[in-house]
Short mmCIF file of C-alpha atoms in Angstrom, two decimals:
data_model
loop_
_atom_site.label_atom_id
_atom_site.label_comp_id
_atom_site.label_asym_id
_atom_site.label_seq_id
_atom_site.Cartn_x
_atom_site.Cartn_y
_atom_site.Cartn_z
CA MET C 1 0.00 0.00 0.00
CA SER C 2 1.55 3.24 -1.08
CA THR C 3 1.97 6.16 1.28
CA LEU C 4 1.12 9.74 0.36
CA THR C 5 4.17 11.89 0.99
CA PRO C 6 3.67 15.63 1.56
CA PRO C 7 5.53 17.93 -0.84
CA ALA C 8 8.99 19.04 0.16
CA PRO C 9 9.18 22.42 1.87
CA ASP C 10 11.15 23.95 -0.98
CA VAL C 11 8.46 22.89 -3.44
CA VAL C 12 5.76 24.45 -1.26
CA ALA C 13 7.73 27.66 -1.06
CA THR C 14 7.80 28.01 -4.82
CA GLU C 15 4.06 27.56 -5.24
CA GLU C 16 3.25 31.15 -4.35
CA PRO C 17 0.54 33.06 -6.15
CA ALA C 18 1.47 34.39 -9.55
CA ARG C 19 0.37 37.90 -8.53
CA HIS C 20 2.84 37.89 -5.65
CA ARG C 21 5.69 36.77 -7.93
CA THR C 22 4.82 39.47 -10.44
CA SER C 23 4.67 42.10 -7.73
CA GLN C 24 8.09 41.09 -6.43
CA ALA C 25 9.53 41.20 -9.91
CA LEU C 26 8.23 44.77 -10.27
CA GLY C 27 9.67 45.75 -6.91
CA ARG C 28 6.45 46.35 -4.96
CA SER C 29 4.40 44.62 -2.34
CA SER C 30 1.49 42.37 -3.28
CA ASP C 31 -1.10 44.82 -1.94
CA GLU C 32 0.22 47.85 -3.83
CA PRO C 33 -1.78 48.92 -6.91
CA ALA C 34 -0.18 48.32 -10.28
CA VAL C 35 -0.37 51.99 -11.28
CA ALA C 36 -1.38 54.41 -8.57
CA PRO C 37 -0.52 57.86 -7.28
CA GLY C 38 2.69 56.31 -5.90
CA ALA C 39 4.05 55.21 -9.26
CA ARG C 40 7.85 55.18 -9.37
CA THR C 41 8.12 55.94 -13.08
CA ALA C 42 6.67 58.91 -14.92
CA ASP C 43 3.87 57.89 -17.27
CA GLY C 44 2.24 60.15 -19.83
CA ALA C 45 -0.17 61.80 -17.38
CA THR C 46 2.68 62.59 -15.01
CA LEU C 47 4.74 64.07 -17.84
CA LEU C 48 1.75 66.19 -18.84
CA LEU C 49 1.44 67.45 -15.28
CA CYS C 50 5.18 68.23 -15.16
CA GLY C 51 4.86 70.14 -18.43
CA LEU C 52 2.01 72.24 -17.06
CA LEU C 53 4.01 73.05 -13.93
CA VAL C 54 7.09 74.00 -15.93
CA SER C 55 4.96 76.20 -18.17
CA GLY C 56 3.52 78.11 -15.23
CA ALA C 57 6.95 78.42 -13.63
CA ALA C 58 8.39 79.83 -16.86
CA VAL C 59 5.76 82.57 -16.99
CA HIS C 60 6.20 83.53 -13.34
CA PHE C 61 10.01 83.54 -13.55
CA ALA C 62 9.87 85.68 -16.70
CA VAL C 63 7.65 88.40 -15.21
CA ALA C 64 9.03 88.47 -11.64
CA PRO C 65 11.90 90.95 -12.26
CA GLN C 66 9.61 93.46 -13.95
CA HIS C 67 6.97 93.28 -11.23
CA VAL C 68 9.57 94.27 -8.63
CA VAL C 69 9.55 97.75 -10.18
CA ALA C 70 5.91 98.27 -9.16
CA TRP C 71 5.89 96.34 -5.89
CA ARG C 72 8.85 94.42 -4.49
CA ALA C 73 6.66 92.01 -2.51
CA GLN C 74 4.79 91.05 -5.66
CA GLY C 75 7.97 90.37 -7.59
CA ILE C 76 9.22 88.14 -4.79
CA ALA C 77 5.86 86.36 -4.68
CA PHE C 78 6.02 85.63 -8.41
CA ALA C 79 9.53 84.23 -8.07
CA ALA C 80 8.44 82.11 -5.10
CA VAL C 81 5.47 80.69 -7.02
CA ALA C 82 7.77 79.86 -9.94
CA ALA C 83 10.22 78.12 -7.61
CA VAL C 84 7.49 76.06 -5.96
CA GLN C 85 6.06 75.04 -9.33
CA GLY C 86 9.51 74.02 -10.53
CA ILE C 87 10.20 71.99 -7.39
CA LEU C 88 6.86 70.21 -7.70
CA ALA C 89 7.61 69.36 -11.34
CA VAL C 90 10.98 67.83 -10.41
CA GLY C 91 9.45 65.95 -7.49
CA LEU C 92 6.76 64.42 -9.68
CA ALA C 93 9.28 63.45 -12.33
CA VAL C 94 11.31 61.58 -9.70
CA ARG C 95 8.37 59.91 -7.94
CA ARG C 96 4.67 60.49 -8.10
CA SER C 97 2.91 60.18 -4.76
CA ARG C 98 -0.51 61.05 -3.44
CA SER C 99 0.89 63.77 -1.18
CA ARG C 100 2.76 65.39 -4.06
CA LEU C 101 -0.31 65.32 -6.26
CA VAL C 102 -2.36 66.97 -3.52
CA ALA C 103 0.36 69.62 -3.11
CA VAL C 104 0.22 70.36 -6.83
CA ALA C 105 -3.57 70.75 -6.72
CA VAL C 106 -3.44 73.07 -3.70
CA VAL C 107 -0.70 75.31 -5.12
CA GLN C 108 -2.17 75.54 -8.61
CA ALA C 109 -5.71 76.16 -7.34
CA ALA C 110 -4.46 78.91 -5.01
CA VAL C 111 -2.55 80.71 -7.77
CA ALA C 112 -5.48 80.48 -10.18
CA GLY C 113 -7.84 81.68 -7.44
CA VAL C 114 -5.78 84.80 -6.72
CA TRP C 115 -5.70 85.60 -10.42
CA ALA C 116 -9.47 85.14 -10.75
CA LEU C 117 -10.10 87.39 -7.74
CA SER C 118 -7.91 90.15 -9.18
CA ARG C 119 -9.91 90.06 -12.41
CA ALA C 120 -13.42 89.54 -11.02
CA THR C 121 -13.20 92.25 -8.34
CA ALA C 122 -9.85 93.48 -6.99
CA LEU C 123 -7.32 92.28 -4.45
CA PRO C 124 -7.70 93.95 -1.04
CA PHE C 125 -3.96 94.58 -0.66
CA GLY C 126 -0.99 95.97 -2.54
CA PRO C 127 -0.09 99.49 -3.68
CA ARG C 128 -3.27 99.67 -5.81
CA PRO C 129 -5.79 97.51 -3.99
CA ARG C 130 -8.95 98.94 -5.57
CA LEU C 131 -7.93 98.40 -9.17
CA ARG C 132 -9.53 95.56 -11.12
CA LEU C 133 -7.12 94.30 -13.74
CA PRO C 134 -7.87 93.13 -17.29
CA ALA C 135 -7.25 89.59 -18.47
CA THR C 136 -4.59 89.19 -21.17
CA THR C 137 -3.35 86.32 -23.31
CA VAL C 138 -0.38 85.47 -21.10
CA ASP C 139 -2.62 85.66 -18.01
CA VAL C 140 -5.13 83.27 -19.52
CA LEU C 141 -2.42 80.88 -20.72
CA ALA C 142 -0.78 80.66 -17.29
CA THR C 143 -4.10 80.26 -15.48
CA ALA C 144 -5.21 77.60 -17.96
CA THR C 145 -2.14 75.52 -17.09
CA GLU C 146 -2.99 75.85 -13.41
CA VAL C 147 -6.63 74.84 -13.83
CA LEU C 148 -5.69 71.96 -16.12
CA SER C 149 -3.14 70.79 -13.55
CA VAL C 150 -5.87 70.49 -10.93
CA LEU C 151 -8.04 68.47 -13.33
CA VAL C 152 -5.15 66.13 -14.14
CA VAL C 153 -4.47 65.60 -10.44
CA VAL C 154 -8.11 64.71 -9.80
CA ALA C 155 -8.05 62.26 -12.70
CA LEU C 156 -4.88 60.62 -11.40
CA LEU C 157 -6.23 60.27 -7.88
CA LEU C 158 -9.45 58.67 -9.14
CA ARG C 159 -7.87 56.53 -11.84
CA ARG C 160 -8.36 52.77 -11.68
CA GLU C 161 -5.66 50.19 -12.28
CA PRO C 162 -5.05 49.49 -15.97
CA ARG C 163 -6.31 46.26 -17.47
CA PRO C 164 -3.71 43.52 -17.85
CA GLY C 165 -2.32 42.54 -21.22
CA ARG C 166 -0.95 45.95 -22.21
CA GLY C 167 2.29 45.30 -24.05
CA PRO C 168 5.33 47.52 -23.39
CA ALA C 169 5.24 48.96 -26.91
CA ARG C 170 1.57 49.94 -26.60
CA GLY C 171 2.17 51.40 -23.14
CA LEU C 172 5.04 53.48 -24.47
CA LEU C 173 2.88 54.83 -27.29
CA ARG C 174 0.07 55.72 -24.86
CA SER C 175 2.52 57.47 -22.50
CA THR C 176 4.09 59.41 -25.35
CA ALA C 177 0.70 60.50 -26.67
CA ALA C 178 -0.41 61.60 -23.20
CA ALA C 179 2.79 63.62 -22.74
CA LEU C 180 2.44 65.55 -26.01
CA PRO C 181 0.01 68.17 -24.60
CA GLY C 182 2.51 68.98 -21.86
CA VAL C 183 5.27 69.46 -24.41
CA ALA C 184 2.95 71.65 -26.49
CA VAL C 185 2.11 73.82 -23.47
CA VAL C 186 5.78 74.42 -22.69
CA ALA C 187 6.48 75.23 -26.34
CA LEU C 188 3.56 77.68 -26.50
CA THR C 189 4.70 79.36 -23.29
CA ALA C 190 8.20 79.79 -24.67
CA ALA C 191 6.77 81.28 -27.87
CA VAL C 192 4.69 83.80 -25.91
CA LEU C 193 7.61 84.81 -23.70
CA VAL C 194 9.92 85.53 -26.63
CA THR C 195 7.23 87.41 -28.57
CA PRO C 196 7.49 91.19 -28.04
CA ALA C 197 3.75 91.39 -27.35
CA GLY C 198 4.16 88.86 -24.59
CA ARG C 199 6.70 90.92 -22.68
CA HIS C 200 5.31 93.46 -20.27
CA GLY C 201 6.05 96.17 -17.80
CA ALA C 202 5.87 95.97 -14.07
CA ALA C 203 2.58 97.66 -13.58
CA GLY C 204 0.43 96.17 -16.27
CA SER C 205 -1.67 97.83 -18.87
CA THR C 206 -3.72 99.70 -16.27
CA GLY C 207 -0.92 100.40 -13.86
CA GLY C 208 -2.08 97.76 -11.42
CA ALA C 209 0.27 95.57 -9.44
CA ALA C 210 -1.91 92.67 -8.43
CA ALA C 211 -1.37 89.20 -9.85
CA VAL C 212 -0.61 90.14 -13.42
CA HIS C 213 1.06 87.50 -15.58
CA GLY C 214 1.26 89.71 -18.66
CA THR C 215 -0.08 92.88 -20.16
CA ALA C 216 -0.02 92.74 -23.94
CA ALA C 217 -2.16 90.33 -25.87
CA LEU C 218 -0.44 87.92 -28.22
CA ARG C 219 -0.67 89.61 -31.60
CA ALA C 220 0.09 88.86 -35.22
CA PRO C 221 3.00 90.74 -36.84
CA LEU C 222 2.14 94.24 -38.03
CA ALA C 223 1.41 94.73 -41.69
CA LEU C 224 4.19 96.43 -43.62
CA GLY C 225 2.20 99.63 -44.09
CA THR C 226 1.33 99.77 -40.39
CA GLN C 227 4.97 99.22 -39.44
CA ARG C 228 6.03 102.09 -41.67
CA GLN C 229 3.38 104.41 -40.22
CA LEU C 230 4.25 103.48 -36.63
CA GLY C 231 7.93 104.08 -37.33
CA GLN C 232 7.16 107.56 -38.63
CA GLN C 233 5.01 108.31 -35.57
CA LEU C 234 7.70 107.15 -33.13
CA THR C 235 10.28 109.26 -34.95
CA ALA C 236 7.96 112.26 -34.61
CA ALA C 237 7.36 111.50 -30.91
CA ARG C 238 11.12 111.34 -30.36
CA ARG C 239 11.51 114.75 -31.99
CA VAL C 240 8.75 116.13 -29.75
CA ALA C 241 10.38 114.64 -26.64
CA LEU C 242 13.73 116.26 -27.49
CA ARG C 243 11.99 119.65 -27.69
CA TYR C 244 12.89 119.96 -23.99
CA PRO C 245 16.05 117.81 -23.62
CA THR C 246 16.62 118.51 -19.91
CA LEU C 247 14.48 119.19 -16.87
CA ALA C 248 15.77 122.77 -16.82
CA ASP C 249 14.50 123.24 -20.38
CA ALA C 250 11.06 121.99 -19.36
CA ARG C 251 10.90 124.37 -16.42
CA ARG C 252 11.92 127.33 -18.60
CA ALA C 253 9.11 126.40 -21.02
CA GLY C 254 6.57 126.68 -18.20
CA LEU C 255 5.80 122.98 -17.74
CA LEU C 256 4.57 122.01 -14.27
CA GLN C 257 6.04 119.18 -12.21
CA ALA C 258 3.26 116.66 -11.46
CA GLY C 259 4.22 114.76 -8.34
CA PRO C 260 7.63 113.36 -7.39
CA PHE C 261 10.03 111.20 -9.37
CA ASN C 262 9.31 107.49 -8.99
CA PRO C 263 11.28 104.55 -10.40
CA GLY C 264 9.64 103.01 -13.42
CA SER C 265 7.41 106.00 -14.18
CA ALA C 266 9.95 108.90 -14.20
CA LEU C 267 9.28 112.55 -13.37
CA HIS C 268 6.30 114.06 -15.22
CA MET C 269 6.46 117.66 -16.44
CA VAL C 270 2.97 118.65 -17.58
CA ASP C 271 1.74 121.03 -20.25
CA ILE C 272 -1.47 121.90 -18.43
CA ALA C 273 -3.05 123.26 -21.62
CA GLN C 274 -3.27 119.71 -22.98
CA GLY C 275 -5.27 118.37 -20.02
CA GLY C 276 -8.62 118.65 -21.82
CA ARG C 277 -7.56 117.20 -25.17
CA THR C 278 -9.96 114.65 -26.67
CA SER C 279 -8.16 113.91 -29.96
CA PHE C 280 -4.74 112.36 -30.42
CA ASP C 281 -2.05 114.75 -31.67
CA ILE C 282 1.48 113.42 -31.69
CA GLU C 283 2.85 116.98 -31.49
CA ARG C 284 1.00 117.70 -28.24
CA PRO C 285 1.69 115.27 -25.39
CA LEU C 286 0.48 116.07 -21.91
CA SER C 287 3.77 115.24 -20.18
CA TRP C 288 7.49 115.09 -20.83
CA LEU C 289 9.18 112.38 -18.76
CA TYR C 290 12.58 112.87 -17.07
CA SER C 291 15.10 110.51 -15.48
CA GLY C 292 15.45 112.49 -12.25
CA THR C 293 15.00 115.76 -10.40
CA SER C 294 18.22 117.65 -11.14
CA PRO C 295 18.25 120.45 -13.74
CA THR C 296 20.41 118.33 -16.04
CA SER C 297 18.22 115.20 -15.83
CA PRO C 298 17.56 114.13 -19.44
CA VAL C 299 14.20 113.56 -21.08
CA VAL C 300 13.38 109.86 -21.50
CA GLY C 301 9.95 109.91 -23.14
CA VAL C 302 6.54 111.54 -23.39
CA MET C 303 3.01 110.75 -22.23
CA TYR C 304 -0.14 111.36 -24.26
CA TYR C 305 -3.51 111.97 -22.62
CA LEU C 306 -7.13 111.95 -23.81
CA ALA C 307 -9.79 113.39 -21.50
CA GLN C 308 -12.54 110.89 -22.32
CA LYS C 309 -14.30 107.98 -20.65
CA ARG C 310 -14.26 105.50 -23.51
CA ALA C 311 -11.09 103.72 -24.57
CA PRO C 312 -9.30 105.55 -27.40
CA SER C 313 -10.03 104.29 -30.89
CA GLY C 314 -7.11 106.24 -32.36
CA GLY C 315 -3.55 106.84 -31.34
CA PHE C 316 -0.41 105.18 -32.62
CA ALA C 317 -0.73 102.92 -35.65
CA GLY C 318 -1.39 99.28 -34.86
CA PRO C 319 -2.54 97.63 -31.64
CA LEU C 320 0.65 97.99 -29.58
CA ASP C 321 -0.06 101.22 -27.68
CA GLU C 322 -1.51 100.14 -24.34
CA TRP C 323 -3.61 103.05 -23.05
CA HIS C 324 -4.48 102.98 -19.36
CA VAL C 325 -6.43 104.90 -16.74
CA HIS C 326 -5.93 105.65 -13.05
CA GLN C 327 -8.51 105.75 -10.28
CA GLY C 328 -8.57 107.99 -7.23
CA ALA C 329 -6.15 110.73 -8.35
CA CYS C 330 -5.60 113.94 -6.40
CA TYR C 331 -3.53 117.05 -7.22
CA ARG C 332 -3.08 120.63 -6.05
CA PRO C 333 -1.23 123.47 -7.82
CA GLU C 334 1.62 124.95 -5.78
CA PRO C 335 3.95 127.91 -6.16
CA GLY C 336 7.13 127.21 -8.07
CA GLY C 337 5.50 125.43 -10.99
CA LYS C 338 4.53 122.19 -9.27
CA LEU C 339 1.42 120.06 -8.88
CA PHE C 340 1.35 118.55 -5.40
CA VAL C 341 0.13 114.94 -5.34
CA PRO C 342 -0.75 113.98 -1.74
CA PHE C 343 -1.19 110.27 -2.52
CA SER C 344 -0.53 107.97 -5.43
CA PRO C 345 -3.31 107.18 -7.93
CA ASP C 346 -5.00 103.79 -7.51
CA ALA C 347 -4.01 103.80 -3.82
CA ASP C 348 -6.21 104.00 -0.73
CA GLY C 349 -6.78 107.77 -0.96
CA THR C 350 -10.38 108.98 -0.99
CA LYS C 351 -12.10 112.23 -1.93
CA ALA C 352 -12.20 113.11 1.76
CA ASP C 353 -8.42 112.67 1.94
CA CYS C 354 -8.04 114.87 -1.13
CA ASP C 355 -10.36 117.52 0.34
CA ARG C 356 -8.27 117.61 3.53
CA ALA C 357 -5.21 118.19 1.34
CA ARG C 358 -7.13 121.02 -0.43
CA GLY C 359 -6.71 119.23 -3.73
CA THR C 360 -8.79 118.44 -6.79
CA TYR C 361 -10.03 114.84 -6.83
CA LEU C 362 -10.53 112.70 -9.93
CA ASP C 363 -12.50 109.52 -9.35
CA ARG C 364 -11.15 108.32 -12.68
CA THR C 365 -8.63 109.93 -15.00
CA GLY C 366 -8.73 110.06 -18.77
CA TRP C 367 -6.75 107.65 -20.93
CA MET C 368 -2.98 107.90 -21.17
CA VAL C 369 -0.04 106.11 -22.76
CA HIS C 370 3.71 106.41 -22.21
CA ALA C 371 6.11 106.41 -25.15
CA TRP C 372 9.74 105.68 -24.19
CA VAL C 373 11.17 107.03 -27.44
CA VAL C 374 14.48 108.64 -26.43
CA PRO C 375 17.56 106.64 -27.52
CA GLY C 376 19.40 105.13 -24.57
CA TRP C 377 16.26 105.03 -22.43
CA ASP C 378 14.40 102.28 -24.27
CA SER C 379 12.08 100.24 -22.05
CA PRO C 380 12.82 96.49 -21.96
CA ALA C 381 9.09 96.05 -21.42
CA GLY C 382 8.20 97.77 -24.69
CA VAL C 383 8.09 101.29 -26.08
CA PHE C 384 4.53 101.78 -24.77
CA SER C 385 4.95 100.02 -21.42
CA HIS C 386 3.43 101.75 -18.42
CA ALA C 387 6.66 101.35 -16.44
CA ASN C 388 10.25 101.44 -17.70
CA PRO C 389 12.55 99.17 -15.63
CA ASN C 390 15.55 101.30 -16.70
CA ILE C 391 14.19 104.29 -14.77
CA VAL C 392 15.65 103.95 -11.25
CA CYS C 393 16.45 106.05 -8.19
CA ALA C 394 19.84 107.75 -7.84
CA ASP C 395 21.07 104.92 -5.61
CA GLY C 396 19.98 102.30 -8.14
CA SER C 397 16.93 101.14 -6.18
CA THR C 398 13.78 100.22 -8.08
CA THR C 399 11.21 100.73 -5.31
CA VAL C 400 10.36 103.44 -2.78
CA THR C 401 8.66 103.20 0.59
CA ASP C 402 6.30 106.10 -0.17
CA GLN C 403 5.33 106.82 -3.78
CA SER C 404 3.89 110.18 -2.78
CA LYS C 405 7.45 111.26 -1.85
CA GLY C 406 9.36 109.27 -4.45
CA CYS C 407 13.16 109.55 -4.72
CA ARG C 408 15.80 111.75 -6.32
CA GLY C 409 16.35 109.92 -9.59
CA THR C 410 19.36 110.36 -11.85
#
């Protein structure tokens, strides 16, 4: 009679479930999902998310230096957001985890929320807290990457395990296809940043300082005829600016100093007779702009002004001249050819504050545009940028503690 012999221990040890063997071969425990938020390798969705983060970081890094001119804290905040987005992108590329995905969603949602608030109403802080800012192409692009990032994170957190039987070649194709949108986003961001219309000044098209990614819409190249006309206009504006080459020349001509010198915006010498103009005349700007407060300070540009409520339909040829308005302005004529400005436009000053200063209050100014047309004082942010980063205080600083007092300039 034969005896049933139990299998040898080593045989029993090798009869483990196939799933456990497969899990060990892949370097994970048997109860870990095949593809989950903790995936060790970057699949297509992860690469897409990294591309969106890098795109947002590129925009914020690009605009941070220019925003420092208007408000140092804002420039630092933009750089910090860019750094955080870059760190999150690197972290996800190394290892995707649930905690990192949640961090991405929180950061991107917060940045998009601040932008939406600044456009829907106005941020309650900053040098111009009451100013609602317009949405521009670069703004929308950056915010779209942030919103899309949140949606990708939600999809990854809710995603089920893939069905078995996916071959490595097919998986590679799917990952590559999923990553293509991320690559496209980064490429589009780079294209916007190197396009002149995508570059912008520190204060934005309305002079605001709150959560602006960009100021000029992405535009098609100017037609040849428009380019020629604009070139002729800028040459004429340069000739007009050099009519009073120094601050002393402007004072001798009877122009009035409107407020102090401030970095980015220069010192404004006003031809008060042009304050009521409602039609654009390149020969008659409202202000000549100077690099400082000394008699020898050179002219750096001019500012045109239209006393009307609607946005100008005319002006310089083409769509590049970014006209803007200010809210809550106050001024008072003083002896010595000056206009005293007790507080900065778009700040917290009210009509009551202006009345106490015995000034004239404007709830909203007319439309104005700067033209930095003097050679050697070109604005890196564009000839029509609201602020010129090359205009600095005498000590080289780009910000002041009190804009109503300004600094000495050069």
